[in-house]
């Protein structure tokens, strides 16, 4: 794995943590405040979506694979990640990069980010 | 003048210039407007001024094909007809509806949208629908209502209301009673039209009541305005000397019957931010007026997708199931996007997504006669509703494109069954009680029952009015639009009477 890829992964992981997925990806301790329970819920919801996605896409049940797939469209060094994630999700819907999970039409980007959260939670 | 058939002697012959059969929106419009032009009108109503069970039972019939409610529950048989359960909802037919669309067999009208549009202001006045544009973008002052959120491929559809809905029987009863040249005969069910030996000229209408009174009406011209099922039924039950039903030389009577099926096709979760308010709040008021806003795929997209006309709207679920996958996804991204951290899922709401679609014209979707007869001895109607690949594709493509558009705009996520079969859809259809066709308009008697003026092919003095003449159903509610076409027929008949 190249240094650039490693940096990208680290940035992506830290970016996800900033997006509120920190508890899931275990990069930061939980804040000891009233926000904590909401953050936990957020991570739990994302992980649940990810669990159901991976049940249908077992070949992607690997953190490295998922980071590579998600990282194709996200570049944390280029700016705020929440906007990038939103843009990537919109592009997925525009370009047909979608997947049905339990009958819900989701973008590949969001499904895979949630899958990452699920894997991280499982490893915790 | 209003009177009851029992006031007449048995065998009486009522004479008029124009005999109108059916006193619903079309029939009352005809009587009202023809009389104002000095034409002597006999208006026949099968019921009285209130709902009566035994009269309503004359609407009973049989249903085949797609599951459909009992025929006596989807229409009303008393003065004012089915306007007595009208919801007042009104929208425009589209120019697209008038086109012969190569992907919709038997589509196309013999008259233009502009011809229809000429009569709209007067139709709106009769239906008591406030004036003002039907185009959402120009109907309100700038920034006064939620802007259309720019869903890719979709456009707004604005509905205006007759509010409270105009009950034609109540609203125009006094006018009918006071007009010097209108006689409205109640409890007079037309059981048969009588043609001369050539079958081309109607020479009388046989009338009967459940009380046993039988009389006759004789007029220079006759207009069927009894609704799509009853107008078809009466023609089919009226056989000429040849044994062929009047107007049915080419077996077109009763065919191309259409409804407006609607289907709850999906569950939607959406964020509650301002951009979604157009979609979240379909029904709204502005000033004192009531409106509804739907969306539909643009005519260009409909043509590209080769689908039927339709409209889409959302209604908020009272008690949505919590913790669904879509809700979790929207909640995650809405929190990240808007940076809010509450304990609840209160930033997202659950909706039902309903599609109402045009019913494609099909010869096999039709009204025929049953082997059983009603209390007056007239064969009952049998209705067979048929659907096909066009409806299936329309529902499927509209749902899919709506789900993509919601995601692309970041508004929400949708759960639906991709690639569901027609059978799956049809078993979940809900109905609007909108009845079209049966005496459809076409220049050729091989393809339609009435010509562009509403005259029944093969006859010289028999006409049809109402949604029964619509060659296609579009997605718009029929009442205001059928009144517009009726006004056009008034002009034609008045011209003939000059």
Coordinates of C-alpha atoms in Angstrom, one line a residue:
Chain A
X1 CA 0.0 0.0 0.0
X2 CA 1.5 3.4 -1.0
X3 CA 2.0 6.2 1.4
X4 CA -0.6 8.2 -0.5
X5 CA -3.2 5.5 -0.1
X6 CA -2.4 5.3 3.6
X7 CA -2.8 9.0 4.0
X8 CA -6.0 9.0 2.1
X9 CA -7.3 6.2 4.4
X10 CA -6.4 8.0 7.5
X11 CA -7.9 11.2 6.3
X12 CA -11.1 9.4 5.2
X13 CA -11.4 7.7 8.6
X14 CA -10.8 10.9 10.5
X15 CA -13.3 12.6 8.1
X16 CA -15.9 10.0 8.9
X17 CA -15.3 10.6 12.6
X18 CA -15.9 14.3 12.1
X19 CA -19.1 13.4 10.4
X20 CA -20.4 11.8 13.5
X21 CA -19.4 8.3 12.8
X22 CA -16.5 8.4 15.2
X23 CA -17.9 5.9 17.7
X24 CA -18.3 3.4 14.9
X25 CA -14.8 3.8 13.5
X26 CA -13.2 4.0 16.9
X27 CA -11.0 6.9 16.2
X28 CA -12.1 9.2 18.9
X29 CA -13.5 8.7 22.4
X30 CA -17.1 9.4 22.9
X31 CA -17.8 13.0 24.1
X32 CA -19.0 13.0 27.6
X33 CA -22.0 15.2 27.1
X34 CA -25.7 15.1 26.2
X35 CA -24.5 14.7 22.6
X36 CA -23.1 11.4 23.3
X37 CA -26.3 9.4 23.2
X38 CA -27.3 11.0 19.9
X39 CA -23.9 10.2 18.5
X40 CA -24.2 6.6 19.6
X41 CA -27.6 6.5 18.0
X42 CA -26.2 7.9 14.8
X43 CA -23.5 5.3 14.7
X44 CA -25.9 2.6 15.6
X45 CA -28.3 3.6 12.8
X46 CA -25.5 3.7 10.3
X47 CA -24.2 0.4 11.4
X48 CA -27.6 -1.2 11.1
X49 CA -28.0 0.1 7.5
X50 CA -24.5 -1.2 6.8
X51 CA -25.3 -4.6 8.3
X52 CA -28.2 -5.1 6.0
X53 CA -26.2 -3.9 3.0
X54 CA -23.4 -6.3 3.7
X55 CA -25.9 -9.2 4.1
X56 CA -26.6 -8.7 0.4
X57 CA -23.0 -7.9 -0.7
X58 CA -20.8 -10.2 1.2
X59 CA -17.8 -9.6 -1.1
X60 CA -17.6 -6.1 0.3
X61 CA -17.5 -7.2 3.9
X62 CA -14.0 -6.0 4.3
X63 CA -12.8 -2.7 5.6
X64 CA -10.0 -2.3 3.0
X65 CA -12.3 -3.1 0.1
X66 CA -14.9 -0.6 1.4
X67 CA -12.4 2.2 2.0
X68 CA -11.1 1.7 -1.6
X69 CA -14.6 1.8 -3.0
X70 CA -15.7 4.8 -1.0
X71 CA -12.4 6.6 -1.4
X72 CA -12.8 6.6 -5.2
X73 CA -15.2 9.5 -4.8
X74 CA -14.1 11.1 -1.6
X75 CA -10.9 13.1 -1.0
X76 CA -10.7 14.4 2.5
X77 CA -7.7 16.6 1.6
X78 CA -9.9 18.6 -0.8
X79 CA -12.3 20.1 1.7
X80 CA -15.1 19.4 4.1
X81 CA -16.1 15.8 4.0
X82 CA -19.8 16.2 4.8
X83 CA -20.3 18.2 1.6
X84 CA -18.3 15.7 -0.4
X85 CA -20.4 12.8 1.0
X86 CA -23.6 14.7 0.1
X87 CA -22.3 15.4 -3.4
X88 CA -21.2 11.8 -3.9
X89 CA -24.6 10.6 -2.8
X90 CA -26.4 12.9 -5.2
X91 CA -24.1 11.9 -8.0
X92 CA -24.9 8.3 -7.3
X93 CA -28.6 9.0 -7.7
X94 CA -28.0 11.0 -10.8
X95 CA -25.8 8.4 -12.5
X96 CA -27.6 5.3 -11.3
X97 CA -25.1 4.3 -8.7
X98 CA -27.8 2.9 -6.5
X99 CA -28.7 -0.3 -4.7
X100 CA -31.9 -1.7 -3.2
X101 CA -31.5 -2.6 0.5
X102 CA -34.6 -4.0 2.1
X103 CA -36.6 -2.3 -0.7
X104 CA -35.1 1.1 0.0
X105 CA -33.3 2.7 -2.9
X106 CA -29.9 3.9 -1.5
X107 CA -26.8 5.3 -3.1
X108 CA -23.7 3.1 -3.2
X109 CA -21.7 5.8 -1.3
X110 CA -24.1 5.9 1.6
X111 CA -24.6 2.2 1.8
X112 CA -20.8 1.6 1.8
X113 CA -20.2 4.3 4.4
X114 CA -22.7 2.6 6.6
X115 CA -21.1 -0.8 5.9
X116 CA -17.9 0.7 7.2
X117 CA -19.6 1.8 10.4
X118 CA -21.0 -1.7 10.8
X119 CA -17.6 -3.4 10.4
X120 CA -16.0 -0.9 12.9
X121 CA -18.8 -1.5 15.4
X122 CA -18.4 -5.3 15.0
X123 CA -14.7 -5.0 15.6
X124 CA -15.2 -2.9 18.7
Chain B
X1 CA -90.2 23.7 -14.5
X2 CA -89.5 20.6 -12.4
X3 CA -92.2 17.9 -12.2
X4 CA -92.5 14.3 -11.4
X5 CA -93.3 11.6 -14.0
X6 CA -96.3 10.6 -11.9
X7 CA -97.9 13.9 -12.7
X8 CA -98.2 12.7 -16.3
X9 CA -100.9 10.5 -17.6
X10 CA -99.8 7.0 -18.7
X11 CA -98.7 7.1 -22.3
X12 CA -98.2 10.8 -22.4
X13 CA -95.8 12.1 -25.1
X14 CA -93.4 14.9 -23.9
X15 CA -92.2 17.0 -26.8
X16 CA -89.2 19.3 -27.0
X17 CA -86.6 20.6 -29.4
X18 CA -83.8 18.8 -27.4
X19 CA -84.3 15.9 -25.1
X20 CA -81.4 15.5 -22.6
X21 CA -81.1 12.1 -20.9
X22 CA -79.4 12.5 -17.5
X23 CA -79.3 15.5 -15.1
X24 CA -75.7 15.5 -13.9
X25 CA -73.0 18.0 -14.7
X26 CA -73.3 17.6 -18.5
X27 CA -77.1 17.4 -18.6
X28 CA -77.7 20.3 -16.4
X29 CA -75.2 22.4 -18.2
X30 CA -76.9 21.5 -21.5
X31 CA -80.3 22.4 -20.2
X32 CA -79.2 25.6 -18.6
X33 CA -77.2 26.9 -21.6
X34 CA -79.5 25.7 -24.3
X35 CA -82.5 27.3 -22.6
X36 CA -80.6 30.6 -22.4
X37 CA -80.3 30.4 -26.2
X38 CA -84.0 30.1 -26.5
X39 CA -84.1 26.3 -27.1
X40 CA -86.9 24.3 -25.6
X41 CA -85.3 21.5 -23.5
X42 CA -86.7 18.4 -21.9
X43 CA -84.3 17.2 -19.1
X44 CA -84.8 13.7 -17.9
X45 CA -83.7 12.5 -14.5
X46 CA -84.0 8.9 -13.4
X47 CA -84.1 9.9 -9.7
X48 CA -85.7 12.6 -7.6
X49 CA -84.0 15.5 -5.8
X50 CA -82.6 13.2 -3.0
X51 CA -81.0 9.8 -2.9
X52 CA -83.5 7.0 -3.0
X53 CA -82.5 3.4 -2.4
X54 CA -84.7 1.7 -5.0
X55 CA -83.7 4.2 -7.7
X56 CA -80.0 4.0 -6.8
X57 CA -80.3 0.2 -7.1
X58 CA -81.0 0.7 -10.9
X59 CA -77.2 1.4 -11.1
X60 CA -76.4 -2.2 -9.9
X61 CA -74.5 -4.3 -12.4
X62 CA -71.8 -6.8 -12.8
X63 CA -68.0 -6.4 -12.6
X64 CA -65.4 -8.5 -14.4
X65 CA -61.7 -8.0 -15.1
X66 CA -59.9 -6.0 -12.5
X67 CA -61.5 -5.9 -9.1
X68 CA -63.9 -2.9 -8.9
X69 CA -66.5 -1.7 -6.4
X70 CA -70.2 -2.4 -6.9
X71 CA -71.5 -0.2 -9.7
X72 CA -74.2 1.3 -7.6
X73 CA -71.6 2.6 -5.1
X74 CA -69.5 4.6 -7.7
X75 CA -72.3 6.8 -9.2
X76 CA -75.3 8.6 -7.9
X77 CA -78.7 8.6 -9.5
X78 CA -80.6 11.8 -8.5
X79 CA -80.7 15.4 -9.6
X80 CA -77.1 16.6 -10.0
X81 CA -75.9 13.0 -10.6
X82 CA -72.4 12.2 -9.5
X83 CA -71.6 15.8 -8.7
X84 CA -73.5 14.9 -5.5
X85 CA -70.3 13.2 -4.3
X86 CA -67.8 15.4 -6.2
X87 CA -64.8 16.5 -4.2
X88 CA -64.5 19.7 -6.2
X89 CA -60.9 18.9 -7.4
X90 CA -60.1 20.4 -10.8
X91 CA -57.1 20.4 -13.1
X92 CA -56.4 20.9 -16.7
X93 CA -56.2 18.4 -19.5
X94 CA -52.7 18.7 -21.0
X95 CA -51.9 19.4 -24.7
X96 CA -50.2 16.0 -24.5
X97 CA -53.6 14.4 -23.8
X98 CA -54.9 15.5 -27.2
X99 CA -52.0 14.2 -29.1
X100 CA -51.9 10.9 -31.0
X101 CA -49.0 9.4 -29.0
X102 CA -47.3 6.7 -31.0
X103 CA -46.6 4.8 -27.8
X104 CA -50.3 4.9 -26.6
X105 CA -52.5 3.0 -29.1
X106 CA -55.8 4.7 -29.9
X107 CA -54.7 8.0 -28.3
X108 CA -55.5 11.3 -29.8
X109 CA -58.5 13.6 -30.0
X110 CA -60.2 14.9 -33.1
X111 CA -60.3 18.3 -31.6
X112 CA -57.4 20.5 -30.3
X113 CA -56.4 21.5 -26.8
X114 CA -57.0 25.2 -27.9
X115 CA -60.6 24.3 -28.8
X116 CA -61.1 22.8 -25.4
X117 CA -59.3 25.8 -23.7
X118 CA -61.8 28.2 -25.3
X119 CA -64.6 26.9 -23.1
X120 CA -62.6 26.7 -19.8
X121 CA -63.5 30.1 -18.3
X122 CA -67.2 29.4 -18.7
X123 CA -66.8 25.9 -17.4
X124 CA -65.0 27.2 -14.4
X125 CA -67.8 29.7 -13.7
X126 CA -70.4 26.9 -13.9
X127 CA -68.4 24.7 -11.6
X128 CA -67.6 27.7 -9.3
X129 CA -63.9 27.3 -9.5
X130 CA -62.1 30.6 -8.8
X131 CA -60.3 32.2 -11.7
X132 CA -56.5 32.3 -11.9
X133 CA -53.8 30.3 -13.5
X134 CA -53.5 26.6 -13.2
X135 CA -49.8 27.0 -13.6
X136 CA -48.1 26.8 -10.2
X137 CA -45.2 29.1 -11.1
X138 CA -47.6 32.0 -12.1
X139 CA -50.5 31.4 -9.8
X140 CA -49.1 33.1 -6.7
X141 CA -47.1 36.2 -5.9
X142 CA -43.4 35.7 -5.8
X143 CA -42.2 33.9 -2.7
X144 CA -45.8 33.6 -1.4
X145 CA -45.8 29.8 -1.5
X146 CA -43.2 27.0 -1.4
X147 CA -41.2 27.0 -4.6
X148 CA -41.3 23.9 -6.8
X149 CA -38.1 22.2 -5.6
X150 CA -36.8 21.4 -9.0
X151 CA -37.0 17.6 -8.9
X152 CA -35.1 16.5 -12.1
X153 CA -37.5 15.4 -14.8
X154 CA -40.6 16.4 -12.9
X155 CA -42.9 19.5 -13.1
X156 CA -45.6 20.9 -10.8
X157 CA -49.2 20.2 -11.2
X158 CA -51.7 22.6 -9.6
X159 CA -55.2 21.7 -8.6
X160 CA -57.8 24.2 -7.8
X161 CA -61.1 23.5 -6.1
X162 CA -64.8 24.2 -6.3
X163 CA -65.0 24.7 -2.6
X164 CA -67.5 23.7 -1.3
X165 CA -68.0 21.4 -4.3
X166 CA -70.8 22.6 -6.5
X167 CA -73.7 20.1 -6.3
X168 CA -75.3 20.8 -9.7
X169 CA -78.7 19.6 -8.6
X170 CA -78.9 22.0 -5.6
X171 CA -77.0 24.8 -7.3
X172 CA -79.0 24.9 -10.5
X173 CA -82.4 23.6 -9.3
X174 CA -84.0 27.0 -9.0
X175 CA -82.7 28.0 -12.5
X176 CA -84.1 24.9 -14.0
X177 CA -87.4 25.5 -12.2
X178 CA -87.7 29.1 -13.4
X179 CA -86.4 28.8 -16.9
X180 CA -89.5 29.1 -19.2
X181 CA -88.2 26.7 -21.8
X182 CA -86.8 23.9 -19.6
X183 CA -88.9 21.0 -18.3
X184 CA -87.1 18.7 -16.0
X185 CA -88.9 15.4 -15.5
X186 CA -88.0 13.5 -12.3
X187 CA -88.1 9.8 -11.8
X188 CA -88.1 9.4 -15.6
X189 CA -85.7 6.6 -16.5
X190 CA -85.0 6.3 -20.2
X191 CA -85.3 2.6 -20.8
X192 CA -84.9 2.6 -24.6
X193 CA -84.3 4.9 -27.5
X194 CA -86.5 4.2 -30.5
X195 CA -85.1 4.7 -34.0
X196 CA -86.8 4.9 -37.4
X197 CA -86.6 1.9 -39.7
X198 CA -83.3 3.1 -41.2
X199 CA -81.8 3.3 -37.7
X200 CA -80.5 6.7 -38.4
X201 CA -83.1 8.9 -36.8
X202 CA -84.2 8.7 -33.2
X203 CA -87.9 9.1 -33.1
X204 CA -88.5 8.7 -29.4
X205 CA -87.4 7.8 -25.9
X206 CA -89.3 5.4 -23.8
X207 CA -89.5 6.5 -20.2
X208 CA -90.5 4.6 -17.1
X209 CA -90.6 5.0 -13.4
X210 CA -90.4 2.5 -10.5
X211 CA -94.0 3.6 -9.7
X212 CA -95.1 2.0 -12.9
X213 CA -95.7 5.1 -15.0
X214 CA -94.6 4.7 -18.6
X215 CA -94.5 7.7 -21.0
X216 CA -92.6 8.8 -24.1
X217 CA -90.4 11.7 -25.1
X218 CA -90.2 13.0 -28.6
X219 CA -87.6 15.6 -29.7
X220 CA -85.8 16.9 -32.7
X221 CA -82.5 16.0 -31.1
X222 CA -81.5 13.7 -28.2
X223 CA -78.4 14.0 -26.0
X224 CA -77.1 11.1 -23.9
X225 CA -75.7 12.6 -20.7
X226 CA -76.1 9.7 -18.3
X227 CA -72.4 8.9 -17.6
X228 CA -70.1 6.5 -19.3
X229 CA -71.7 3.3 -18.0
X230 CA -75.3 4.3 -18.4
X231 CA -75.0 6.0 -21.8
X232 CA -73.3 2.9 -23.1
X233 CA -75.9 0.7 -21.5
X234 CA -78.8 2.6 -23.0
X235 CA -77.3 2.5 -26.5
X236 CA -76.6 -1.2 -26.2
X237 CA -80.1 -1.9 -24.9
X238 CA -81.7 0.2 -27.8
X239 CA -81.7 -2.1 -30.8
X240 CA -82.9 -0.9 -34.2
X241 CA -84.9 -2.8 -36.7
X242 CA -81.7 -4.6 -37.9
X243 CA -81.2 -5.9 -34.4
X244 CA -78.0 -3.9 -34.0
X245 CA -77.7 -1.5 -31.1
X246 CA -78.0 2.2 -32.1
X247 CA -74.6 3.6 -33.0
X248 CA -72.9 0.2 -32.7
X249 CA -72.5 -0.8 -36.4
X250 CA -68.8 -1.3 -35.7
X251 CA -69.0 -2.7 -32.3
X252 CA -67.5 0.3 -30.5
X253 CA -70.3 1.2 -28.1
X254 CA -69.2 0.5 -24.5
X255 CA -65.6 0.0 -25.4
X256 CA -62.5 2.0 -24.4
X257 CA -63.9 2.5 -20.9
X258 CA -61.4 4.1 -18.6
X259 CA -61.0 5.0 -14.9
X260 CA -58.3 6.8 -12.9
X261 CA -56.6 4.1 -10.9
X262 CA -54.3 5.2 -8.1
X263 CA -51.8 3.2 -6.2
X264 CA -49.8 3.7 -3.0
X265 CA -46.6 2.6 -4.6
X266 CA -44.0 3.5 -2.0
X267 CA -43.0 4.7 1.4
X268 CA -41.0 7.8 1.5
X269 CA -38.9 9.4 4.3
X270 CA -38.0 13.0 3.9
X271 CA -36.2 15.6 5.9
X272 CA -38.4 18.4 7.3
X273 CA -36.3 21.3 5.9
X274 CA -37.9 24.1 3.9
X275 CA -36.9 22.8 0.5
X276 CA -39.1 19.8 0.9
X277 CA -42.3 21.7 1.9
X278 CA -43.7 21.7 -1.7
X279 CA -43.8 17.9 -1.5
X280 CA -44.6 17.5 2.2
X281 CA -47.6 19.7 2.2
X282 CA -49.7 18.8 -0.8
X283 CA -52.9 20.5 0.3
X284 CA -52.7 24.2 1.3
X285 CA -54.7 27.4 1.2
X286 CA -53.7 30.8 -0.1
X287 CA -56.0 33.6 0.8
X288 CA -59.4 32.0 1.1
X289 CA -58.7 29.6 -1.7
X290 CA -57.8 25.9 -1.4
X291 CA -55.2 24.3 -3.6
X292 CA -53.3 21.1 -4.0
X293 CA -49.9 20.6 -5.6
X294 CA -48.8 17.4 -7.2
X295 CA -45.9 16.6 -9.5
X296 CA -45.6 14.6 -12.7
X297 CA -42.9 13.7 -15.2
X298 CA -42.7 16.3 -17.9
X299 CA -44.3 15.6 -21.3
X300 CA -40.8 15.3 -22.8
X301 CA -39.8 12.6 -20.2
X302 CA -43.2 10.8 -20.7
X303 CA -42.5 10.6 -24.4
X304 CA -38.9 9.4 -23.8
X305 CA -40.0 6.8 -21.3
X306 CA -43.1 5.9 -23.5
X307 CA -45.4 6.1 -20.5
X308 CA -48.9 7.3 -19.7
X309 CA -49.8 10.6 -18.1
X310 CA -50.0 10.6 -14.3
X311 CA -49.6 12.6 -11.1
X312 CA -47.7 11.9 -8.0
X313 CA -48.3 13.2 -4.5
X314 CA -47.3 12.4 -0.9
X315 CA -49.4 12.3 2.2
X316 CA -47.8 12.2 5.6
X317 CA -48.3 9.0 7.6
X318 CA -50.1 9.4 10.9
X319 CA -48.1 6.7 12.6
X320 CA -45.2 5.7 10.4
X321 CA -43.2 2.7 11.4
X322 CA -40.1 3.8 13.3
X323 CA -36.5 2.8 12.7
X324 CA -36.9 1.8 9.1
X325 CA -33.8 1.6 7.1
X326 CA -34.8 4.7 5.1
X327 CA -35.5 6.6 8.2
X328 CA -32.1 5.7 9.6
X329 CA -30.3 6.7 6.4
X330 CA -32.1 10.1 6.2
X331 CA -31.6 10.7 9.9
X332 CA -27.8 10.0 9.6
X333 CA -27.3 12.3 6.6
X334 CA -29.7 15.0 7.8
X335 CA -27.9 15.2 11.1
X336 CA -24.6 15.4 9.4
X337 CA -25.8 17.9 6.8
X338 CA -27.6 20.2 9.1
X339 CA -25.5 19.6 12.2
X340 CA -28.3 19.0 14.6
X341 CA -28.1 16.5 17.5
X342 CA -31.5 15.7 19.0
X343 CA -32.5 12.4 20.6
X344 CA -35.4 11.8 18.2
X345 CA -36.1 11.1 14.6
X346 CA -38.1 14.3 14.5
X347 CA -36.1 15.7 11.6
X348 CA -37.5 13.2 9.2
X349 CA -41.1 12.2 8.5
X350 CA -42.8 9.3 6.8
X351 CA -45.0 9.6 3.8
X352 CA -47.1 7.5 1.5
X353 CA -46.4 8.0 -2.2
X354 CA -49.4 7.8 -4.4
X355 CA -49.4 7.7 -8.2
X356 CA -52.6 8.4 -10.1
X357 CA -52.4 7.3 -13.7
X358 CA -54.1 7.7 -17.0
X359 CA -55.8 4.5 -18.0
X360 CA -54.7 3.6 -21.5
X361 CA -57.6 3.3 -24.0
X362 CA -58.3 -0.3 -24.7
X363 CA -61.2 -1.8 -26.7
X364 CA -61.4 -4.8 -24.4
X365 CA -62.0 -2.5 -21.3
X366 CA -65.7 -2.2 -21.8
X367 CA -69.3 -2.0 -20.8
X368 CA -71.5 -4.8 -22.0
X369 CA -75.0 -6.0 -21.1
X370 CA -75.6 -8.6 -18.4
X371 CA -78.1 -11.4 -18.8
X372 CA -80.0 -10.1 -15.9
X373 CA -82.4 -7.1 -15.9
X374 CA -83.1 -4.3 -13.5
X375 CA -86.5 -3.5 -11.9
X376 CA -87.5 -1.6 -15.1
X377 CA -86.6 -4.6 -17.3
X378 CA -83.5 -3.0 -18.8
X379 CA -80.4 -5.4 -19.0
X380 CA -77.9 -4.5 -16.3
X381 CA -74.5 -3.2 -17.2
X382 CA -71.4 -5.4 -17.0
X383 CA -68.1 -3.6 -16.6
X384 CA -64.8 -5.2 -17.5
X385 CA -61.7 -3.1 -16.6
X386 CA -58.5 -4.1 -18.4
X387 CA -55.0 -2.9 -17.9
X388 CA -51.7 -3.8 -19.5
X389 CA -48.0 -3.3 -20.0
X390 CA -48.4 0.5 -20.4
X391 CA -49.9 1.0 -16.9
X392 CA -47.3 -1.4 -15.5
X393 CA -44.4 0.5 -17.0
X394 CA -45.8 3.8 -16.1
X395 CA -46.1 3.0 -12.4
X396 CA -42.7 1.3 -12.3
X397 CA -40.9 4.1 -14.2
X398 CA -42.5 7.0 -12.3
X399 CA -41.8 5.4 -9.0
X400 CA -38.2 4.7 -9.9
X401 CA -37.6 8.2 -11.3
X402 CA -39.2 9.8 -8.3
X403 CA -37.0 7.8 -5.9
X404 CA -33.9 8.8 -7.9
X405 CA -35.0 12.5 -7.9
X406 CA -35.6 12.5 -4.2
X407 CA -32.1 11.1 -3.6
X408 CA -30.4 13.4 -6.1
X409 CA -31.9 16.4 -4.4
X410 CA -31.0 15.1 -1.0
X411 CA -34.7 15.3 0.0
X412 CA -35.5 11.7 1.0
X413 CA -35.4 8.0 0.3
X414 CA -38.0 5.7 -1.0
X415 CA -39.0 2.1 -0.4
X416 CA -40.8 0.4 -3.2
X417 CA -41.0 -2.9 -5.1
X418 CA -38.9 -2.6 -8.3
X419 CA -40.2 -4.5 -11.2
X420 CA -43.5 -5.4 -9.6
X421 CA -45.9 -7.2 -12.0
X422 CA -49.1 -5.7 -13.3
X423 CA -51.1 -8.2 -11.3
X424 CA -49.4 -6.9 -8.1
X425 CA -50.3 -3.4 -9.0
X426 CA -53.9 -4.0 -10.0
X427 CA -54.8 -5.8 -6.8
X428 CA -53.8 -2.6 -4.9
X429 CA -55.5 -0.1 -7.2
X430 CA -57.8 2.4 -5.6
X431 CA -60.4 4.2 -7.7
X432 CA -61.5 7.8 -8.2
X433 CA -65.0 7.0 -9.6
X434 CA -64.0 8.8 -12.7
X435 CA -65.6 7.1 -15.7
X436 CA -64.5 7.8 -19.2
X437 CA -65.2 6.4 -22.6
X438 CA -67.9 4.0 -23.8
X439 CA -69.1 6.5 -26.4
X440 CA -65.6 7.8 -27.3
X441 CA -65.1 10.5 -29.8
X442 CA -63.4 9.7 -33.1
X443 CA -63.8 10.9 -36.7
X444 CA -64.3 7.4 -37.9
X445 CA -67.2 5.1 -36.9
X446 CA -64.7 2.3 -37.0
X447 CA -62.8 3.7 -34.0
X448 CA -65.4 5.7 -32.1
X449 CA -69.0 6.2 -31.3
X450 CA -69.4 9.9 -31.7
X451 CA -67.9 12.4 -34.2
X452 CA -66.0 15.5 -33.3
X453 CA -69.3 17.3 -32.6
X454 CA -70.6 14.6 -30.3
X455 CA -73.0 13.2 -32.8
X456 CA -73.4 9.4 -32.6
X457 CA -72.1 7.9 -35.9
X458 CA -74.7 6.5 -38.1
X459 CA -77.4 8.8 -36.6
X460 CA -78.6 12.2 -37.6
X461 CA -80.1 13.5 -34.3
X462 CA -78.4 11.6 -31.4
X463 CA -75.5 13.1 -29.4
X464 CA -73.5 12.2 -26.3
X465 CA -72.1 14.5 -23.7
X466 CA -69.9 14.0 -20.7
X467 CA -66.7 12.1 -20.0
X468 CA -68.1 9.2 -22.0
X469 CA -66.9 10.9 -25.2
X470 CA -63.3 11.3 -23.9
X471 CA -60.9 9.3 -26.2
X472 CA -58.3 9.4 -23.4
X473 CA -58.5 10.1 -19.7
X474 CA -55.4 12.0 -19.0
X475 CA -54.6 12.6 -15.4
X476 CA -57.0 15.5 -14.7
X477 CA -60.3 15.2 -12.8
X478 CA -63.1 15.1 -15.2
X479 CA -65.9 17.4 -14.0
X480 CA -64.7 20.8 -15.1
X481 CA -63.3 19.4 -18.3
X482 CA -66.5 17.6 -19.3
X483 CA -68.4 20.8 -18.7
X484 CA -66.1 22.5 -21.1
X485 CA -66.8 20.0 -23.8
X486 CA -70.5 20.2 -23.1
X487 CA -70.4 23.9 -23.7
X488 CA -68.9 23.2 -27.0
X489 CA -71.8 20.9 -27.8
X490 CA -74.2 23.6 -26.7
X491 CA -72.7 25.9 -29.3
X492 CA -73.0 23.2 -31.9
X493 CA -76.6 22.4 -31.1
X494 CA -77.6 26.0 -30.9
X495 CA -76.0 26.5 -34.4
X496 CA -78.1 23.7 -35.7
X497 CA -81.3 25.1 -34.2
X498 CA -80.8 28.5 -35.9

